[in-house]
Tab-separated table of C-alpha atoms in Angstrom:
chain	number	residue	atom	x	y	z
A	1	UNK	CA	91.476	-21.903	-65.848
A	2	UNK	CA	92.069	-18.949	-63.082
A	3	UNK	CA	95.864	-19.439	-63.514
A	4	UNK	CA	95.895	-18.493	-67.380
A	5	UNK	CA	96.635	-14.994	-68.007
A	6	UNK	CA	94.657	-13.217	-70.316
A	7	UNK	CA	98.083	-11.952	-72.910
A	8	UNK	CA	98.422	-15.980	-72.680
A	9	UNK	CA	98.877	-17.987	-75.801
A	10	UNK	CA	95.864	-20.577	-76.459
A	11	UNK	CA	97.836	-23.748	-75.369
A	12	UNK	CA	99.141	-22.233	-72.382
A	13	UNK	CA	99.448	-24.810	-69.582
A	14	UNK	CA	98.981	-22.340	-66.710
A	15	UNK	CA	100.986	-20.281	-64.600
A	16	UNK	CA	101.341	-22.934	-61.879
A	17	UNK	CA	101.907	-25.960	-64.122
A	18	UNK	CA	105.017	-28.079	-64.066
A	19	UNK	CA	105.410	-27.163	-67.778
A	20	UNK	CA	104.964	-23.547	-66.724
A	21	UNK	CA	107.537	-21.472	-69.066
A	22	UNK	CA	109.271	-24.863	-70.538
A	23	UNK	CA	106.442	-26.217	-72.933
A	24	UNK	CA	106.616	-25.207	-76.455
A	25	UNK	CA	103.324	-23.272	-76.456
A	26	UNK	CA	104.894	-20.636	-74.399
A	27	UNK	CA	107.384	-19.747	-77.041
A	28	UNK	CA	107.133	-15.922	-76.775
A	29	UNK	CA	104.823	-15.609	-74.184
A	30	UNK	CA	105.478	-11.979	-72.502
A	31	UNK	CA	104.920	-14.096	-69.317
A	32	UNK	CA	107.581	-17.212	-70.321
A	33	UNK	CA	110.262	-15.904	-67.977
A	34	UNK	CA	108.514	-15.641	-64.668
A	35	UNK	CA	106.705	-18.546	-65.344
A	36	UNK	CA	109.692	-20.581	-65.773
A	37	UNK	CA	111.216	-18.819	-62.472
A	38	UNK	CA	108.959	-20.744	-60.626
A	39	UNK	CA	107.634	-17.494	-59.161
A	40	UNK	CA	104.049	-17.991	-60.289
A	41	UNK	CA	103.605	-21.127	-58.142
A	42	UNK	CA	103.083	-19.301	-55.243
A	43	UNK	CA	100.099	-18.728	-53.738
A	44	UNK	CA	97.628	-16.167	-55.313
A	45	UNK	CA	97.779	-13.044	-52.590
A	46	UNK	CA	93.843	-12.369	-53.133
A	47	UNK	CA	93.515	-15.603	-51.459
A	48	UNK	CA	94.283	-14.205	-47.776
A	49	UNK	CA	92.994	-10.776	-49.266
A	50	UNK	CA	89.931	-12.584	-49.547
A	51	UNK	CA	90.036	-14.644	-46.555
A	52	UNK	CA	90.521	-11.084	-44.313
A	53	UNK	CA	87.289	-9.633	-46.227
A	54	UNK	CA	85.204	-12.700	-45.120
A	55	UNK	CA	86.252	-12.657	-41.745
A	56	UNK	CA	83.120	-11.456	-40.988
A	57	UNK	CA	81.108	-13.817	-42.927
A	58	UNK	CA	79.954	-16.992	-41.266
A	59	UNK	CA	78.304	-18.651	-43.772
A	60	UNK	CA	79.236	-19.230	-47.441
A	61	UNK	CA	76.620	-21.786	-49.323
A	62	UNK	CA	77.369	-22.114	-53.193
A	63	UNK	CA	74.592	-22.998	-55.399
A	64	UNK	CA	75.288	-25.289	-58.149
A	65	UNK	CA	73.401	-27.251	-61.130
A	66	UNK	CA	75.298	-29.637	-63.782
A	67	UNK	CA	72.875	-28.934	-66.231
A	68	UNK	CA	71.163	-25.220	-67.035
A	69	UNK	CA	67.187	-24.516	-66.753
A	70	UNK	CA	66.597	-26.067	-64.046
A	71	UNK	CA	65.845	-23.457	-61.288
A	72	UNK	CA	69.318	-22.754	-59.909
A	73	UNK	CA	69.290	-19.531	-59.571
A	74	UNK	CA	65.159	-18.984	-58.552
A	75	UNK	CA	66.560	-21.233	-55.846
A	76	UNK	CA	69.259	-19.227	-54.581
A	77	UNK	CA	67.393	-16.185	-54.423
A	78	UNK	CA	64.488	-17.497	-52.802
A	79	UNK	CA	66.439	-19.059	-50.489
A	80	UNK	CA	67.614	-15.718	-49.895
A	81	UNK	CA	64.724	-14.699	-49.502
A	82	UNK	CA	64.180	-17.494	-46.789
A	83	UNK	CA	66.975	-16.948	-44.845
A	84	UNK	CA	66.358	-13.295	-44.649
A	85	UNK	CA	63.050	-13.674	-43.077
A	86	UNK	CA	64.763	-13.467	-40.169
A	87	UNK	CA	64.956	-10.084	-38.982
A	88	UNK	CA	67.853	-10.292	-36.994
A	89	UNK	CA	69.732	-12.281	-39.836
A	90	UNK	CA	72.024	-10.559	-42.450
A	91	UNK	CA	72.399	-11.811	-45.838
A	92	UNK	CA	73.985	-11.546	-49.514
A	93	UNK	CA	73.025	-13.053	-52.899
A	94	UNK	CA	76.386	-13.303	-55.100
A	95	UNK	CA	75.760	-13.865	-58.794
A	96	UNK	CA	78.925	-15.433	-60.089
A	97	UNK	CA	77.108	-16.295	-63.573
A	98	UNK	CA	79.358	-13.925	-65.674
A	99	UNK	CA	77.945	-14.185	-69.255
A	100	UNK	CA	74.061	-15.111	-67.692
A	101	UNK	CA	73.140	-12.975	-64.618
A	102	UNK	CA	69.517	-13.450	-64.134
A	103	UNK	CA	69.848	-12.652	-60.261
A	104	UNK	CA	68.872	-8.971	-61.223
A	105	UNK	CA	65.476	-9.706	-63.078
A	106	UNK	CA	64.334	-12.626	-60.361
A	107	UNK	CA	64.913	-10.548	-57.189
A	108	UNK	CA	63.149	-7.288	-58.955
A	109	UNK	CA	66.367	-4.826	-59.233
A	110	UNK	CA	66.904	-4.431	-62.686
A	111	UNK	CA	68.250	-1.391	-63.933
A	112	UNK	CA	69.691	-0.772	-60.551
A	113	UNK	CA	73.790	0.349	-60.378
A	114	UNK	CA	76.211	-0.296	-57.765
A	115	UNK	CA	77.601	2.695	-55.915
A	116	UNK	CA	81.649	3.092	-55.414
A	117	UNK	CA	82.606	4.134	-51.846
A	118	UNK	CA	85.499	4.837	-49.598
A	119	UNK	CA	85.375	0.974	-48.367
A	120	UNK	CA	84.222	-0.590	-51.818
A	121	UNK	CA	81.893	-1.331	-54.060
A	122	UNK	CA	78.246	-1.178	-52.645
A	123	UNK	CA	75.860	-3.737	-53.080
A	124	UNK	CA	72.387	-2.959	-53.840
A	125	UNK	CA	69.619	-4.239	-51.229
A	126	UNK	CA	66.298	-5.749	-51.741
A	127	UNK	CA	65.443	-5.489	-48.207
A	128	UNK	CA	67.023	-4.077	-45.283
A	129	UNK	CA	68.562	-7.282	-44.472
A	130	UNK	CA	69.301	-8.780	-48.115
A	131	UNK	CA	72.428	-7.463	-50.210
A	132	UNK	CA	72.766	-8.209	-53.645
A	133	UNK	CA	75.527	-7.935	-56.023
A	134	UNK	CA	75.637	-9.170	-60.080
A	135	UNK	CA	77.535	-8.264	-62.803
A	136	UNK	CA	74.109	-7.422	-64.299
A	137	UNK	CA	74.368	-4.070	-62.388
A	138	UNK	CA	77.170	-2.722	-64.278
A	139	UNK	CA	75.819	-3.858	-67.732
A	140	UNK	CA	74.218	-0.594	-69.163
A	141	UNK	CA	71.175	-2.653	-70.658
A	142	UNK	CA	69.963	-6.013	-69.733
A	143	UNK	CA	70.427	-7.491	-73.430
A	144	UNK	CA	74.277	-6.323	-73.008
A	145	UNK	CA	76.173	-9.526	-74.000
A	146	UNK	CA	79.548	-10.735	-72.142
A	147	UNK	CA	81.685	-11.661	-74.365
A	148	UNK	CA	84.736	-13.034	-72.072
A	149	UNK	CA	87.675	-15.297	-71.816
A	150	UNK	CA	88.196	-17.213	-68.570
A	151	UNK	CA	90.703	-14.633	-66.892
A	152	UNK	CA	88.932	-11.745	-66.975
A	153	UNK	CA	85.874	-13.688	-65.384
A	154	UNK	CA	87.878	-14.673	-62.767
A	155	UNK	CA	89.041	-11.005	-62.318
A	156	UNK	CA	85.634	-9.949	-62.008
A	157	UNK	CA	85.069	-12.834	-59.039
A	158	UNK	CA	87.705	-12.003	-57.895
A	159	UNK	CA	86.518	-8.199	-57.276
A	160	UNK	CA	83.154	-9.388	-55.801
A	161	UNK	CA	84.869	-11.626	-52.974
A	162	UNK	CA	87.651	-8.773	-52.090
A	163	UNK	CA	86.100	-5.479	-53.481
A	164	UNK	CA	82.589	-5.333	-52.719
A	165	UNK	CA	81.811	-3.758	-49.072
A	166	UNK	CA	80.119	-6.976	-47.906
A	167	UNK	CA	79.834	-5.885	-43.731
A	168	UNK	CA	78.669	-8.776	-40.999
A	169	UNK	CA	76.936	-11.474	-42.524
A	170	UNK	CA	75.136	-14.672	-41.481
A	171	UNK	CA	74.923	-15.694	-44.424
A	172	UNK	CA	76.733	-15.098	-48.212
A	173	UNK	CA	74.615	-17.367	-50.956
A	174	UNK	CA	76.644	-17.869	-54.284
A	175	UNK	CA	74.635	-18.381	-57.178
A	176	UNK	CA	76.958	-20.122	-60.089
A	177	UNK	CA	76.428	-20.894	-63.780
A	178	UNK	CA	76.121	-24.258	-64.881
A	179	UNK	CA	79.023	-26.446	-64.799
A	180	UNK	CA	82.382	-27.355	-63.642
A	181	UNK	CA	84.324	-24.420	-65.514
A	182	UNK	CA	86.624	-21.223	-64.791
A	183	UNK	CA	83.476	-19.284	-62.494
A	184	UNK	CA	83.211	-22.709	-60.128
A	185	UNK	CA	87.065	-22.893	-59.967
A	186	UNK	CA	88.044	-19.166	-59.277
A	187	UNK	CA	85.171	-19.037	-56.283
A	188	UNK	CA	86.635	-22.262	-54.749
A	189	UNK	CA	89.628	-21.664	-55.111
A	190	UNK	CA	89.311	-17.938	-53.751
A	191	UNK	CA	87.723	-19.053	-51.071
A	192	UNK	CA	89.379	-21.423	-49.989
A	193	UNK	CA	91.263	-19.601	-47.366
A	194	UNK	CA	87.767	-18.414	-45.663
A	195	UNK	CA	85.889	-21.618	-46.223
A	196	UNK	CA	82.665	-22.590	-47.600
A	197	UNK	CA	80.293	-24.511	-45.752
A	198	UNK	CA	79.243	-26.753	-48.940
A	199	UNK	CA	76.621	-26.920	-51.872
A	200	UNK	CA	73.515	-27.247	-52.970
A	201	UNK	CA	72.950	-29.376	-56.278
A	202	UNK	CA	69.606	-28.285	-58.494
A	203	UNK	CA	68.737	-31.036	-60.864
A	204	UNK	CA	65.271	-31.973	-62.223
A	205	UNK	CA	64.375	-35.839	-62.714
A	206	UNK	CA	65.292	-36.867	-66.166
A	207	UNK	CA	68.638	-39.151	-66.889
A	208	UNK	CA	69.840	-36.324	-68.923
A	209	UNK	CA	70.589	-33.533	-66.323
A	210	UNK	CA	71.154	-36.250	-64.082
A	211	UNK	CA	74.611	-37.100	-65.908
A	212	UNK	CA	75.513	-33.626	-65.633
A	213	UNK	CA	74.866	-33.253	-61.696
A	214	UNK	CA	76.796	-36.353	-61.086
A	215	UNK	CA	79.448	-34.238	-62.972
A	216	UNK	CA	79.183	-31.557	-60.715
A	217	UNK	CA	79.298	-33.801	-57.720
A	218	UNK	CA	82.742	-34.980	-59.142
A	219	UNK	CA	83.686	-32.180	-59.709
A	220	UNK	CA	82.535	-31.153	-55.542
A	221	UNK	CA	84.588	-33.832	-54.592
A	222	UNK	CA	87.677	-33.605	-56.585
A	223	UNK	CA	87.768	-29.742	-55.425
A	224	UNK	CA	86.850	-31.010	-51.829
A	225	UNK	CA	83.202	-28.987	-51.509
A	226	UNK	CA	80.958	-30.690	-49.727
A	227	UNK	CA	77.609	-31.177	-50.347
A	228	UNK	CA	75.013	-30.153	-48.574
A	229	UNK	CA	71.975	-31.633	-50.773
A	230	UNK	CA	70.018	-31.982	-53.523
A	231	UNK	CA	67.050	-30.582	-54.561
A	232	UNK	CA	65.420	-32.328	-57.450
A	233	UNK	CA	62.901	-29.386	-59.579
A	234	UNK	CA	60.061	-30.171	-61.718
A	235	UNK	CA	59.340	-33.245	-60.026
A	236	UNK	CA	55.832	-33.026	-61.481
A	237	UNK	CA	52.712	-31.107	-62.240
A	238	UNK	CA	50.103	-31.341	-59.917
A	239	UNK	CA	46.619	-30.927	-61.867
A	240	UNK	CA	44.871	-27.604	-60.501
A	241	UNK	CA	40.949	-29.238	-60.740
A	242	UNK	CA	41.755	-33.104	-60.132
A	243	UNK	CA	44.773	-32.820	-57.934
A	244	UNK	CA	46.545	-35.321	-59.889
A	245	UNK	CA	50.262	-35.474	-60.361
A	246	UNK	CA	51.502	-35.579	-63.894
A	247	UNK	CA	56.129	-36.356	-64.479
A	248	UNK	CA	56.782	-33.511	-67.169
A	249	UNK	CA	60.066	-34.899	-67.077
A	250	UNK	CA	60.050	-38.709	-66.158
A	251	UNK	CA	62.595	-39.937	-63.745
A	252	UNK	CA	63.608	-42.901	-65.759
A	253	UNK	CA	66.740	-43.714	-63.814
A	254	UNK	CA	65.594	-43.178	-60.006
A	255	UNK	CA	65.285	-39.679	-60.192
A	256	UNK	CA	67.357	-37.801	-57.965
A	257	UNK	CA	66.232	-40.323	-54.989
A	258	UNK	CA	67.912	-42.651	-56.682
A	259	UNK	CA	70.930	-40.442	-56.906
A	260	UNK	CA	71.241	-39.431	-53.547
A	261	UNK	CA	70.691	-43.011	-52.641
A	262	UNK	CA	73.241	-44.137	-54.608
A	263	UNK	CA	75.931	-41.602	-53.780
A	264	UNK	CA	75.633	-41.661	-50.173
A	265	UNK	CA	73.381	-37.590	-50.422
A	266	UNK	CA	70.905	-35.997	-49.008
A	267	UNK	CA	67.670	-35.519	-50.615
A	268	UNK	CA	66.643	-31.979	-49.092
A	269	UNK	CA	63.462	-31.681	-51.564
A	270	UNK	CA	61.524	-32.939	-54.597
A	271	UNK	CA	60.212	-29.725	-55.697
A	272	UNK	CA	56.635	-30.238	-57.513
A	273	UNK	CA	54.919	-27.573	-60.006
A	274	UNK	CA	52.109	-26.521	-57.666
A	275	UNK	CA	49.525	-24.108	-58.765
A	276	UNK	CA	48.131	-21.504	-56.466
A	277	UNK	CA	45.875	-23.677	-53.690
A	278	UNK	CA	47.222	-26.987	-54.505
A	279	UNK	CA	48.140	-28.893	-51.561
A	280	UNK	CA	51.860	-30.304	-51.705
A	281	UNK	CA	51.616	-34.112	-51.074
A	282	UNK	CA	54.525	-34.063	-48.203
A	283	UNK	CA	57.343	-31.618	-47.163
A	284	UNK	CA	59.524	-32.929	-49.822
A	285	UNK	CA	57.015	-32.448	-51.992
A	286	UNK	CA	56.011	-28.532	-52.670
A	287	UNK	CA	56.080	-25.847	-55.332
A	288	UNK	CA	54.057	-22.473	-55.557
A	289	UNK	CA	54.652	-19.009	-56.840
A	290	UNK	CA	58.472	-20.158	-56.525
A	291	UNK	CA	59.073	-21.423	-59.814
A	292	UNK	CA	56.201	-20.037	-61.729
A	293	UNK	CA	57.606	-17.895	-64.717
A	294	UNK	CA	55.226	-14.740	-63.934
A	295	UNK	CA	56.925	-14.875	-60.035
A	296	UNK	CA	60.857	-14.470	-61.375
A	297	UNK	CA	59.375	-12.210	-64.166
A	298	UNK	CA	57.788	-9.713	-61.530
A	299	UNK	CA	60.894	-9.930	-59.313
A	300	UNK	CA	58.741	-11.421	-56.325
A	301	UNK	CA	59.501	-13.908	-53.515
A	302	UNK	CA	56.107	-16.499	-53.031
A	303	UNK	CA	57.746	-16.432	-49.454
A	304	UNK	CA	56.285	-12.976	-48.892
A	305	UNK	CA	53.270	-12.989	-51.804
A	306	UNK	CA	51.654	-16.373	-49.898
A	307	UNK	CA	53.740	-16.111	-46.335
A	308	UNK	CA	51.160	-19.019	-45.186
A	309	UNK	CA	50.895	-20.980	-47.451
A	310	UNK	CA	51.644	-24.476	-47.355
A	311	UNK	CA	53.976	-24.488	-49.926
A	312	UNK	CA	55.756	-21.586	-48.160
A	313	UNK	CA	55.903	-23.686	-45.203
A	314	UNK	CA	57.417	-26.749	-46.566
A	315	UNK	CA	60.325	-24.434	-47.874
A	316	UNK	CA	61.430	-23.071	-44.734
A	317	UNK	CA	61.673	-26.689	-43.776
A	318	UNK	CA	64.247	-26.882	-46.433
A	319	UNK	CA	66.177	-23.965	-45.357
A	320	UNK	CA	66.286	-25.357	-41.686
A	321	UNK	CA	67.928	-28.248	-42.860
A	322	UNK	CA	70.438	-25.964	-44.596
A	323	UNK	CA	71.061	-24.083	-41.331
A	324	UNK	CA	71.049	-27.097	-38.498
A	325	UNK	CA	73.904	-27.880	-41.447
A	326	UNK	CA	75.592	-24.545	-41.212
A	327	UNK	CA	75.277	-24.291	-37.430
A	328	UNK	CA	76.649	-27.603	-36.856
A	329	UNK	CA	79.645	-27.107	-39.111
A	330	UNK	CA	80.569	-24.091	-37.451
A	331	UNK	CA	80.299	-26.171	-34.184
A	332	UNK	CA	82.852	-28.807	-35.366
A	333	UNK	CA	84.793	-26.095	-36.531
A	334	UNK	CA	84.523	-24.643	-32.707
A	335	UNK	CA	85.558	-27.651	-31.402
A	336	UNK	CA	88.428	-28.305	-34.126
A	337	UNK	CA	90.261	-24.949	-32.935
């Protein structure tokens, strides 16, 4: 939890808990006596620290999956990628996946560092127009493990949203770990005084990471996020010689269709394993370089490998519907003030 300090004992009930510095497992706890004071219960200051840094931010989109392997974070970073193909557009790729950061490797800057300066920490760029930061740039080797508790996770979130020298943007992309756990609470709950625009749900089609995306949806719900889509993955294979589409993972409930339909979502894609010339059968339907292996291994975007394909095409239908949902949140939000 992000209101457990880290000299906490393990049954602590957190810092703004009724039973904060009166339940038994804070017997002594170096932190009993201003817990009990009731001081604690105030807000946490980095919240309006925060919310002044992302004054200047007009988007915020978090990324989320209930289940891992499932293309979370090859979608946020292409989507990156997407949204920066507009020139006159600037945009960031958080990684807020502490102990996984894969953002590095997928977007081709690994084994690059982030530079201290006067107004922060620096964010390394892929492109003139696309800032990324990861905790994978201050690991000194890729296979560097990170072996952390909750708290100092939610330090180190806490030092991306308020330390790092962030500048205008149009949009700030979040990718997350998978889950409902300390990295998805500290980033909500951060920013919360700047606002986030809502979420995108990865899932692929089987019952079994279904159950954990209706999890996360909960969990969007309970923490009032709201959702922007879904994108179901691995919808299929489509066959490279007879064009036929084979269900690696069978969508024995409804799929994510099903889901949406269900739950009152949008569907914003059924993403299809699509090899090189394929033709996706719909927009909803598409899948290229994307999520091939080799593309995340080489640090490429398919967006600017194959700029016409169709597949390439169908996704910046996607990201339109993410902005017309952006643009017209920030018009209600217009109107609200």
């Amino acid at each position: 939890m992000a209101d457990i300090p880290s000299d906490a004992p393990e049954h602590c009930p957190g810092t703004t808990s009724e039973q904060a510095g009166k339940s038994s497992a804070c017997q002594g706890c170096p932190n009993q006596t201003v817990c009990a004071s009731g001081a604690t219960k105030a807000p946490d200051p980095a919240i309006e620290e925060i919310k002044l840094k992302m004054a200047t931010v007009k988007h915020k989109i978090l990324v989320l999956s209930g289940k891992g392997g499932v293309g979370k974070s090859t979608f946020s970073a292409h989507l990156a990628h997407a949204l920066a193909s507009d020139d006159s557009k600037e945009v960031a790729l958080l990684d807020i996946d502490i102990c996984g950061p894969s953002i590095p490797k997928i977007v081709g800057l690994e084994g690059e560092q982030v530079h201290q300066s006067g107004s922060g920490w620096s964010p390394v760029y892929v492109e003139d127009n696309l800032a990324v930061m990861s905790i994978g740039f201050l690991l000194g080797s890729p296979d560097d493990a990170v072996i952390w508790r909750g708290p100092k996770k939610n330090g180190m979130i806490k030092q991306f949203l308020r330390d790092v020298d962030w500048g205008e943007l149009d949009y700030l992309i979040v990718d997350t770990p998978p889950g409902t756990s300390d990295e998805h609470l500290s980033v909500v709950q951060y920013l919360s005084g700047a606002g986030i625009d809502g979420a995108v749900i990865i899932t692929t089609p089987q019952e079994v990471s279904l159950q954990d995306v209706r999890k996360e949806i909960r969990f969007c719900q309970k923490v009032k996020l709201p959702v922007i889509g879904v994108v179901e993955n691995m919808s299929g294979f489509v066959c490279p010689k007879c064009k036929n589409t084979s269900q690696i993972f069978p969508p024995t409930t409804g799929g994510a269709q099903r889901m949406c339909e269900e739950l009152g979502l949008t569907l914003l894609a059924k993403c299809l394993w699509t090899p090189r010339g394929s033709v996706p059968h719909s927009e909803l339907e598409f899948l290229s370089l994307c999520f091939e292996g080799r593309s995340c291994d080489e640090g490429k975007s398919f967006l600017n490998e194959v700029p016409d394909s169709p597949a390439a095409a169908a996704y910046q239908t996607i990201v339109q519907s993410i902005k017309n949902y952006c643009s017209s949140n920030l018009t209600s939000a217009a109107h609200t003030d």
